[in-house]
Amino acid sequence: MFDRMFYRRVKVEMARWQAAGWVEAAGAAAILDDLDARTENRATPVIVLGGVGALLLATGVVTFIAAHWAEMPRTAKLGAVFAMLWASYLAAFAVSRAGAGRFAEAFVLLGALLFGAAIMLVGQVYHLPADPPGAVLLWCLGALVAAALWPSQLAALAATALALVWAWTGLNLDHAGPIFWPFLGPWAVLLGLAVHHDWPQARHAAVAALVVWLIASLIGAADTVDPPPGDVLRVAAALGTVMMAFGAVIARRDALASLALLCHRYGLLVFTAATLILLIPAVIDPTDWGDPATRTFLAGAVGLALAAAVATAAGRRTPALWLALVGTVVLLATAITPRGDALAMVSLGLAFAGLGLWLGLIAAGTRDDSRFEINLGFFGFAITFLIIYFSWFWTLFDRALFFMIGGVLVLGLGLALDRQRRRLTAEARARAGR
């Protein structure tokens, strides 16, 4: 992954490397030119402004036609939309020929948005049967084709958003199941485009869309079989671990290094969110092994954890991944929770184990020079500390004393954690810049 800050660091160091005789002048120039070209592939304010402008212009066209719907004849409505649709692609071609290829993507996005307006207009004019999922799918495919043929990262981002909307509308159908599997088709194509063209924002959007789909699928499955909330969270934690393990496997290929890092980080976020909720004592209910839904969800969590373990053994063994895998096993073990007073002791032990988990994540981030893992570890530690305090000392202190002591502890903890966080992230940044 290259960004402008990385390019500037290399440019500063390159002078020292040349002076030491490690790099010749021609080689240094070639390296900087290559990094500069690859950095320019990233989004710039020009692309952002172009995308916003395209969105505003498309909205204006639709609004104008809606405001003059009764006055405009059918041919005028259709002619105006389709004329602007083709004009946007011609403008993209002209702007690209003029040397502003990055800004030309704004007109490609405009064409993709107007294609959706044309679909809705044709359906309204000819009174076609309402089929929201079909219309959104057609719009998504149009944006996907534009993204592939141009190629355009902005169109790919629009297609990713439309794929999620298509999945949402598909789930609302009466005959739809709890999981909308067709979403994975266009999603896989979009991910392939993002990796092939090295589109950072499109990669982020694709991985984030997958996480949203996984969460929605998990919620849909839970609504169908109605398992205990703790079991759903255990499956979510296992899913996060699987994403991290998948990232560790594909990290061995240089072309997929950026995608691997995203899988690692998003998986760690899912695991952290599920774990923090599970650390709340009220969520850890005794498991009813006679409930088929419970057995199904726990079997799924165990299977995911085993898959993550196998992938971890085959991939790059990062400390954060091992911590997440161990944490998932601990969370699965809480399913074997006895009733009565022992339940409180198990939840308290799990909370303190969570503190150790976040300290381990901080240590892993320090070892790997990962500011993301360091910051996430400090966040998890702080939230777990608050969970322990509010869960176990609420009934032991007078209310006023509880809040005063809590305020002092939180302020002191926040100051100490922030000091350590800034020190560790500064060290990680310095080592990364060497």
mmCIF file of C-alpha atoms in Angstrom, residues 126-410:
data_model
loop_
_atom_site.group_PDB
_atom_site.id
_atom_site.type_symbol
_atom_site.label_atom_id
_atom_site.label_comp_id
_atom_site.label_asym_id
_atom_site.label_seq_id
_atom_site.Cartn_x
_atom_site.Cartn_y
_atom_site.Cartn_z
ATOM 1 C CA TYR A 126 -44.673 2.290 -19.468
ATOM 2 C CA HIS A 127 -46.305 1.222 -16.176
ATOM 3 C CA LEU A 128 -44.150 -1.880 -15.810
ATOM 4 C CA PRO A 129 -44.815 -4.236 -12.853
ATOM 5 C CA ALA A 130 -42.988 -3.178 -9.712
ATOM 6 C CA ASP A 131 -39.844 -5.241 -9.152
ATOM 7 C CA PRO A 132 -37.459 -3.292 -6.869
ATOM 8 C CA PRO A 133 -34.826 -6.053 -6.565
ATOM 9 C CA GLY A 134 -34.758 -6.570 -10.326
ATOM 10 C CA ALA A 135 -34.461 -2.845 -11.026
ATOM 11 C CA VAL A 136 -31.670 -2.388 -8.505
ATOM 12 C CA LEU A 137 -29.843 -5.452 -9.863
ATOM 13 C CA LEU A 138 -30.030 -4.065 -13.403
ATOM 14 C CA TRP A 139 -28.727 -0.713 -12.158
ATOM 15 C CA CYS A 140 -25.920 -2.466 -10.268
ATOM 16 C CA LEU A 141 -24.917 -4.454 -13.347
ATOM 17 C CA GLY A 142 -24.875 -1.283 -15.444
ATOM 18 C CA ALA A 143 -22.555 0.429 -12.957
ATOM 19 C CA LEU A 144 -20.440 -2.731 -12.821
ATOM 20 C CA VAL A 145 -20.043 -2.794 -16.608
ATOM 21 C CA ALA A 146 -19.081 0.897 -16.613
ATOM 22 C CA ALA A 147 -16.518 0.258 -13.864
ATOM 23 C CA ALA A 148 -14.993 -2.638 -15.791
ATOM 24 C CA LEU A 149 -14.930 -1.080 -19.263
ATOM 25 C CA TRP A 150 -13.646 2.376 -18.417
ATOM 26 C CA PRO A 151 -12.198 1.396 -15.781
ATOM 27 C CA SER A 152 -13.626 3.631 -13.034
ATOM 28 C CA GLN A 153 -13.212 3.342 -9.282
ATOM 29 C CA LEU A 154 -16.122 5.716 -8.654
ATOM 30 C CA ALA A 155 -18.439 3.518 -10.709
ATOM 31 C CA ALA A 156 -17.169 0.504 -8.764
ATOM 32 C CA LEU A 157 -18.027 2.242 -5.496
ATOM 33 C CA ALA A 158 -21.512 2.987 -6.804
ATOM 34 C CA ALA A 159 -21.930 -0.643 -7.889
ATOM 35 C CA THR A 160 -20.878 -1.841 -4.414
ATOM 36 C CA ALA A 161 -23.480 0.351 -2.756
ATOM 37 C CA LEU A 162 -26.122 -0.837 -5.229
ATOM 38 C CA ALA A 163 -25.204 -4.478 -4.560
ATOM 39 C CA LEU A 164 -25.914 -3.927 -0.875
ATOM 40 C CA VAL A 165 -29.225 -2.242 -1.695
ATOM 41 C CA TRP A 166 -30.086 -5.163 -3.960
ATOM 42 C CA ALA A 167 -29.361 -7.626 -1.140
ATOM 43 C CA TRP A 168 -31.506 -5.586 1.245
ATOM 44 C CA THR A 169 -34.457 -5.445 -1.161
ATOM 45 C CA GLY A 170 -34.030 -9.147 -1.919
ATOM 46 C CA LEU A 171 -34.174 -10.071 1.763
ATOM 47 C CA ASN A 172 -37.506 -8.282 2.091
ATOM 48 C CA LEU A 173 -39.173 -10.614 -0.407
ATOM 49 C CA ASP A 174 -41.611 -13.116 1.057
ATOM 50 C CA HIS A 175 -39.931 -16.106 -0.591
ATOM 51 C CA ALA A 176 -36.399 -15.037 0.355
ATOM 52 C CA GLY A 177 -34.456 -17.004 2.949
ATOM 53 C CA PRO A 178 -32.478 -15.552 5.851
ATOM 54 C CA ILE A 179 -29.295 -15.329 3.750
ATOM 55 C CA PHE A 180 -29.203 -13.614 0.357
ATOM 56 C CA TRP A 181 -26.522 -15.682 -1.365
ATOM 57 C CA PRO A 182 -26.785 -14.033 -4.847
ATOM 58 C CA PHE A 183 -25.083 -10.944 -3.400
ATOM 59 C CA LEU A 184 -21.765 -12.783 -3.551
ATOM 60 C CA GLY A 185 -21.833 -12.847 -7.376
ATOM 61 C CA PRO A 186 -21.481 -9.123 -8.155
ATOM 62 C CA TRP A 187 -19.472 -8.656 -4.964
ATOM 63 C CA ALA A 188 -16.795 -11.111 -6.168
ATOM 64 C CA VAL A 189 -16.559 -9.303 -9.516
ATOM 65 C CA LEU A 190 -16.211 -5.938 -7.783
ATOM 66 C CA LEU A 191 -13.521 -7.264 -5.476
ATOM 67 C CA GLY A 192 -11.640 -8.677 -8.449
ATOM 68 C CA LEU A 193 -11.776 -5.306 -10.207
ATOM 69 C CA ALA A 194 -10.569 -3.498 -7.092
ATOM 70 C CA VAL A 195 -7.605 -5.847 -6.664
ATOM 71 C CA HIS A 196 -6.733 -5.934 -10.371
ATOM 72 C CA HIS A 197 -6.736 -2.141 -10.764
ATOM 73 C CA ASP A 198 -5.294 -1.472 -7.279
ATOM 74 C CA TRP A 199 -8.229 0.703 -6.185
ATOM 75 C CA PRO A 200 -7.823 1.352 -2.425
ATOM 76 C CA GLN A 201 -11.259 2.868 -1.778
ATOM 77 C CA ALA A 202 -12.980 0.147 -3.806
ATOM 78 C CA ARG A 203 -11.094 -2.517 -1.819
ATOM 79 C CA HIS A 204 -12.232 -0.939 1.422
ATOM 80 C CA ALA A 205 -15.805 -0.730 0.159
ATOM 81 C CA ALA A 206 -15.800 -4.368 -0.982
ATOM 82 C CA VAL A 207 -14.496 -5.732 2.328
ATOM 83 C CA ALA A 208 -16.820 -3.458 4.309
ATOM 84 C CA ALA A 209 -19.762 -4.600 2.153
ATOM 85 C CA LEU A 210 -18.872 -8.220 2.899
ATOM 86 C CA VAL A 211 -18.865 -7.481 6.634
ATOM 87 C CA VAL A 212 -22.275 -5.797 6.366
ATOM 88 C CA TRP A 213 -23.633 -8.786 4.421
ATOM 89 C CA LEU A 214 -22.218 -11.251 6.962
ATOM 90 C CA ILE A 215 -23.772 -9.355 9.868
ATOM 91 C CA ALA A 216 -27.118 -9.074 8.068
ATOM 92 C CA SER A 217 -27.014 -12.782 7.242
ATOM 93 C CA LEU A 218 -26.215 -13.660 10.838
ATOM 94 C CA ILE A 219 -29.086 -11.514 12.095
ATOM 95 C CA GLY A 220 -31.429 -13.065 9.513
ATOM 96 C CA ALA A 221 -30.444 -16.579 10.527
ATOM 97 C CA ALA A 222 -30.883 -15.684 14.190
ATOM 98 C CA ASP A 223 -34.377 -14.315 13.519
ATOM 99 C CA THR A 224 -35.276 -17.580 11.832
ATOM 100 C CA VAL A 225 -34.135 -20.021 14.543
ATOM 101 C CA ASP A 226 -34.093 -17.638 17.561
ATOM 102 C CA PRO A 227 -30.922 -18.736 19.424
ATOM 103 C CA PRO A 228 -29.688 -17.018 22.631
ATOM 104 C CA PRO A 229 -27.904 -13.685 21.982
ATOM 105 C CA GLY A 230 -24.646 -15.036 23.372
ATOM 106 C CA ASP A 231 -24.518 -17.788 20.753
ATOM 107 C CA VAL A 232 -25.014 -15.265 17.945
ATOM 108 C CA LEU A 233 -22.124 -13.195 19.292
ATOM 109 C CA ARG A 234 -19.914 -16.280 19.530
ATOM 110 C CA VAL A 235 -20.542 -16.985 15.853
ATOM 111 C CA ALA A 236 -19.763 -13.335 15.038
ATOM 112 C CA ALA A 237 -16.456 -13.564 16.920
ATOM 113 C CA ALA A 238 -15.612 -16.756 15.036
ATOM 114 C CA LEU A 239 -16.443 -15.044 11.725
ATOM 115 C CA GLY A 240 -14.056 -12.230 12.573
ATOM 116 C CA THR A 241 -11.329 -14.752 13.319
ATOM 117 C CA VAL A 242 -11.957 -16.487 9.994
ATOM 118 C CA MET A 243 -11.566 -13.161 8.162
ATOM 119 C CA MET A 244 -8.239 -12.594 9.914
ATOM 120 C CA ALA A 245 -7.095 -16.127 9.070
ATOM 121 C CA PHE A 246 -8.072 -15.653 5.435
ATOM 122 C CA GLY A 247 -6.026 -12.465 5.356
ATOM 123 C CA ALA A 248 -3.052 -14.342 6.805
ATOM 124 C CA VAL A 249 -3.302 -16.960 4.046
ATOM 125 C CA ILE A 250 -3.500 -14.565 1.107
ATOM 126 C CA ALA A 251 -0.791 -12.297 2.583
ATOM 127 C CA ARG A 252 1.809 -14.651 1.160
ATOM 128 C CA ARG A 253 1.053 -13.239 -2.300
ATOM 129 C CA ASP A 254 2.442 -9.744 -2.828
ATOM 130 C CA ALA A 255 -0.407 -8.782 -5.164
ATOM 131 C CA LEU A 256 -2.931 -9.460 -2.386
ATOM 132 C CA ALA A 257 -1.022 -7.832 0.480
ATOM 133 C CA SER A 258 -3.315 -4.792 0.651
ATOM 134 C CA LEU A 259 -6.442 -6.957 0.591
ATOM 135 C CA ALA A 260 -4.943 -9.205 3.277
ATOM 136 C CA LEU A 261 -4.374 -6.213 5.556
ATOM 137 C CA LEU A 262 -8.003 -5.118 5.127
ATOM 138 C CA CYS A 263 -9.289 -8.619 5.911
ATOM 139 C CA HIS A 264 -7.094 -8.683 9.006
ATOM 140 C CA ARG A 265 -8.305 -5.310 10.256
ATOM 141 C CA TYR A 266 -12.007 -5.736 9.504
ATOM 142 C CA GLY A 267 -11.942 -9.227 10.992
ATOM 143 C CA LEU A 268 -10.265 -7.877 14.120
ATOM 144 C CA LEU A 269 -12.939 -5.172 14.367
ATOM 145 C CA VAL A 270 -15.746 -7.762 14.131
ATOM 146 C CA PHE A 271 -14.046 -9.971 16.713
ATOM 147 C CA THR A 272 -13.496 -7.011 19.063
ATOM 148 C CA ALA A 273 -17.098 -5.784 18.809
ATOM 149 C CA ALA A 274 -18.561 -9.246 19.451
ATOM 150 C CA THR A 275 -16.149 -9.880 22.337
ATOM 151 C CA LEU A 276 -16.846 -6.575 24.078
ATOM 152 C CA ILE A 277 -20.591 -7.238 24.016
ATOM 153 C CA LEU A 278 -20.057 -10.775 25.301
ATOM 154 C CA LEU A 279 -18.051 -9.422 28.232
ATOM 155 C CA ILE A 280 -21.246 -7.842 29.596
ATOM 156 C CA PRO A 281 -22.447 -10.263 32.313
ATOM 157 C CA ALA A 282 -26.102 -9.996 31.286
ATOM 158 C CA VAL A 283 -25.308 -11.429 27.847
ATOM 159 C CA ILE A 284 -23.667 -14.603 29.185
ATOM 160 C CA ASP A 285 -26.725 -16.748 29.830
ATOM 161 C CA PRO A 286 -26.579 -20.449 30.643
ATOM 162 C CA THR A 287 -26.778 -22.447 27.427
ATOM 163 C CA ASP A 288 -29.832 -24.608 26.845
ATOM 164 C CA TRP A 289 -28.351 -27.630 25.092
ATOM 165 C CA GLY A 290 -31.806 -29.011 24.420
ATOM 166 C CA ASP A 291 -32.543 -26.134 22.017
ATOM 167 C CA PRO A 292 -31.751 -27.124 18.383
ATOM 168 C CA ALA A 293 -31.028 -23.478 17.518
ATOM 169 C CA THR A 294 -28.384 -23.331 20.234
ATOM 170 C CA ARG A 295 -26.717 -26.515 19.040
ATOM 171 C CA THR A 296 -26.770 -25.289 15.428
ATOM 172 C CA PHE A 297 -25.220 -21.913 16.189
ATOM 173 C CA LEU A 298 -22.573 -23.301 18.512
ATOM 174 C CA ALA A 299 -21.683 -26.002 15.984
ATOM 175 C CA GLY A 300 -21.280 -23.272 13.387
ATOM 176 C CA ALA A 301 -19.044 -21.253 15.713
ATOM 177 C CA VAL A 302 -16.882 -24.291 16.453
ATOM 178 C CA GLY A 303 -16.605 -25.069 12.732
ATOM 179 C CA LEU A 304 -15.568 -21.505 11.958
ATOM 180 C CA ALA A 305 -12.982 -21.561 14.729
ATOM 181 C CA LEU A 306 -11.538 -24.821 13.389
ATOM 182 C CA ALA A 307 -11.395 -23.356 9.869
ATOM 183 C CA ALA A 308 -9.581 -20.322 11.245
ATOM 184 C CA ALA A 309 -7.128 -22.572 13.090
ATOM 185 C CA VAL A 310 -6.342 -24.529 9.913
ATOM 186 C CA ALA A 311 -5.921 -21.331 7.890
ATOM 187 C CA THR A 312 -3.714 -19.870 10.609
ATOM 188 C CA ALA A 313 -1.455 -22.893 10.525
ATOM 189 C CA ALA A 314 -1.147 -22.534 6.739
ATOM 190 C CA GLY A 315 -0.707 -18.760 6.649
ATOM 191 C CA ARG A 316 1.348 -16.025 8.224
ATOM 192 C CA ARG A 317 1.236 -16.467 12.007
ATOM 193 C CA THR A 318 0.574 -12.953 13.312
ATOM 194 C CA PRO A 319 0.312 -12.508 17.100
ATOM 195 C CA ALA A 320 -3.009 -10.668 16.784
ATOM 196 C CA LEU A 321 -4.494 -13.600 14.865
ATOM 197 C CA TRP A 322 -3.354 -16.094 17.473
ATOM 198 C CA LEU A 323 -4.874 -13.905 20.189
ATOM 199 C CA ALA A 324 -8.178 -13.736 18.329
ATOM 200 C CA LEU A 325 -8.167 -17.503 17.845
ATOM 201 C CA VAL A 326 -7.509 -18.127 21.539
ATOM 202 C CA GLY A 327 -10.145 -15.548 22.435
ATOM 203 C CA THR A 328 -12.681 -17.301 20.214
ATOM 204 C CA VAL A 329 -11.990 -20.620 21.949
ATOM 205 C CA VAL A 330 -12.484 -18.930 25.341
ATOM 206 C CA LEU A 331 -15.773 -17.430 24.184
ATOM 207 C CA LEU A 332 -16.941 -20.833 22.963
ATOM 208 C CA ALA A 333 -16.010 -22.289 26.337
ATOM 209 C CA THR A 334 -18.410 -19.848 28.014
ATOM 210 C CA ALA A 335 -21.239 -21.778 26.380
ATOM 211 C CA ILE A 336 -20.588 -24.473 28.996
ATOM 212 C CA THR A 337 -21.659 -22.097 31.755
ATOM 213 C CA PRO A 338 -23.190 -23.516 34.939
ATOM 214 C CA ARG A 339 -26.262 -21.996 36.496
ATOM 215 C CA GLY A 340 -26.416 -20.244 39.834
ATOM 216 C CA ASP A 341 -23.632 -18.373 41.579
ATOM 217 C CA ALA A 342 -20.988 -19.912 39.327
ATOM 218 C CA LEU A 343 -22.381 -17.900 36.397
ATOM 219 C CA ALA A 344 -21.314 -14.644 38.043
ATOM 220 C CA MET A 345 -17.810 -15.966 38.681
ATOM 221 C CA VAL A 346 -17.489 -17.135 35.069
ATOM 222 C CA SER A 347 -18.539 -13.722 33.721
ATOM 223 C CA LEU A 348 -16.110 -11.947 36.064
ATOM 224 C CA GLY A 349 -13.279 -14.262 35.032
ATOM 225 C CA LEU A 350 -14.125 -13.699 31.388
ATOM 226 C CA ALA A 351 -14.012 -9.924 31.886
ATOM 227 C CA PHE A 352 -10.537 -10.097 33.420
ATOM 228 C CA ALA A 353 -9.464 -12.461 30.648
ATOM 229 C CA GLY A 354 -10.652 -9.753 28.259
ATOM 230 C CA LEU A 355 -8.261 -7.283 29.902
ATOM 231 C CA GLY A 356 -5.439 -9.726 29.241
ATOM 232 C CA LEU A 357 -6.605 -10.135 25.649
ATOM 233 C CA TRP A 358 -6.433 -6.396 24.952
ATOM 234 C CA LEU A 359 -3.033 -6.116 26.628
ATOM 235 C CA GLY A 360 -1.885 -8.923 24.361
ATOM 236 C CA LEU A 361 -3.249 -7.060 21.355
ATOM 237 C CA ILE A 362 -1.310 -3.952 22.381
ATOM 238 C CA ALA A 363 1.835 -6.057 22.676
ATOM 239 C CA ALA A 364 1.153 -7.650 19.282
ATOM 240 C CA GLY A 365 0.703 -4.226 17.709
ATOM 241 C CA THR A 366 3.958 -3.032 19.253
ATOM 242 C CA ARG A 367 5.765 -6.092 17.903
ATOM 243 C CA ASP A 368 4.330 -5.684 14.394
ATOM 244 C CA ASP A 369 4.546 -1.841 14.364
ATOM 245 C CA SER A 370 0.764 -1.749 13.869
ATOM 246 C CA ARG A 371 -0.788 1.465 15.167
ATOM 247 C CA PHE A 372 -4.218 0.061 14.315
ATOM 248 C CA GLU A 373 -3.789 -2.886 16.693
ATOM 249 C CA ILE A 374 -2.283 -0.672 19.402
ATOM 250 C CA ASN A 375 -5.192 1.789 19.269
ATOM 251 C CA LEU A 376 -7.785 -0.994 19.129
ATOM 252 C CA GLY A 377 -6.147 -2.750 22.086
ATOM 253 C CA PHE A 378 -6.274 0.413 24.198
ATOM 254 C CA PHE A 379 -9.905 0.968 23.209
ATOM 255 C CA GLY A 380 -10.862 -2.598 24.136
ATOM 256 C CA PHE A 381 -8.998 -2.351 27.464
ATOM 257 C CA ALA A 382 -10.785 0.890 28.400
ATOM 258 C CA ILE A 383 -14.252 -0.437 27.480
ATOM 259 C CA THR A 384 -13.630 -3.712 29.361
ATOM 260 C CA PHE A 385 -12.534 -1.766 32.441
ATOM 261 C CA LEU A 386 -15.787 0.230 32.312
ATOM 262 C CA ILE A 387 -17.810 -2.971 31.898
ATOM 263 C CA ILE A 388 -16.171 -4.477 34.993
ATOM 264 C CA TYR A 389 -16.686 -1.330 37.048
ATOM 265 C CA PHE A 390 -20.323 -0.758 36.115
ATOM 266 C CA SER A 391 -21.240 -4.454 36.347
ATOM 267 C CA TRP A 392 -19.640 -5.274 39.684
ATOM 268 C CA PHE A 393 -19.522 -2.087 41.727
ATOM 269 C CA TRP A 394 -22.945 -0.585 40.932
ATOM 270 C CA THR A 395 -24.594 -2.345 43.885
ATOM 271 C CA LEU A 396 -21.620 -2.115 46.270
ATOM 272 C CA PHE A 397 -21.229 1.665 46.544
ATOM 273 C CA ASP A 398 -23.541 4.543 47.325
ATOM 274 C CA ARG A 399 -24.660 6.081 44.024
ATOM 275 C CA ALA A 400 -22.871 9.409 44.568
ATOM 276 C CA LEU A 401 -19.713 7.625 45.700
ATOM 277 C CA PHE A 402 -19.984 5.241 42.743
ATOM 278 C CA PHE A 403 -20.004 8.070 40.203
ATOM 279 C CA MET A 404 -17.274 10.081 41.950
ATOM 280 C CA ILE A 405 -14.925 7.115 42.223
ATOM 281 C CA GLY A 406 -15.804 6.106 38.670
ATOM 282 C CA GLY A 407 -15.063 9.586 37.384
ATOM 283 C CA VAL A 408 -11.648 9.680 39.067
ATOM 284 C CA LEU A 409 -10.784 6.182 37.840
ATOM 285 C CA VAL A 410 -11.908 6.855 34.280
#
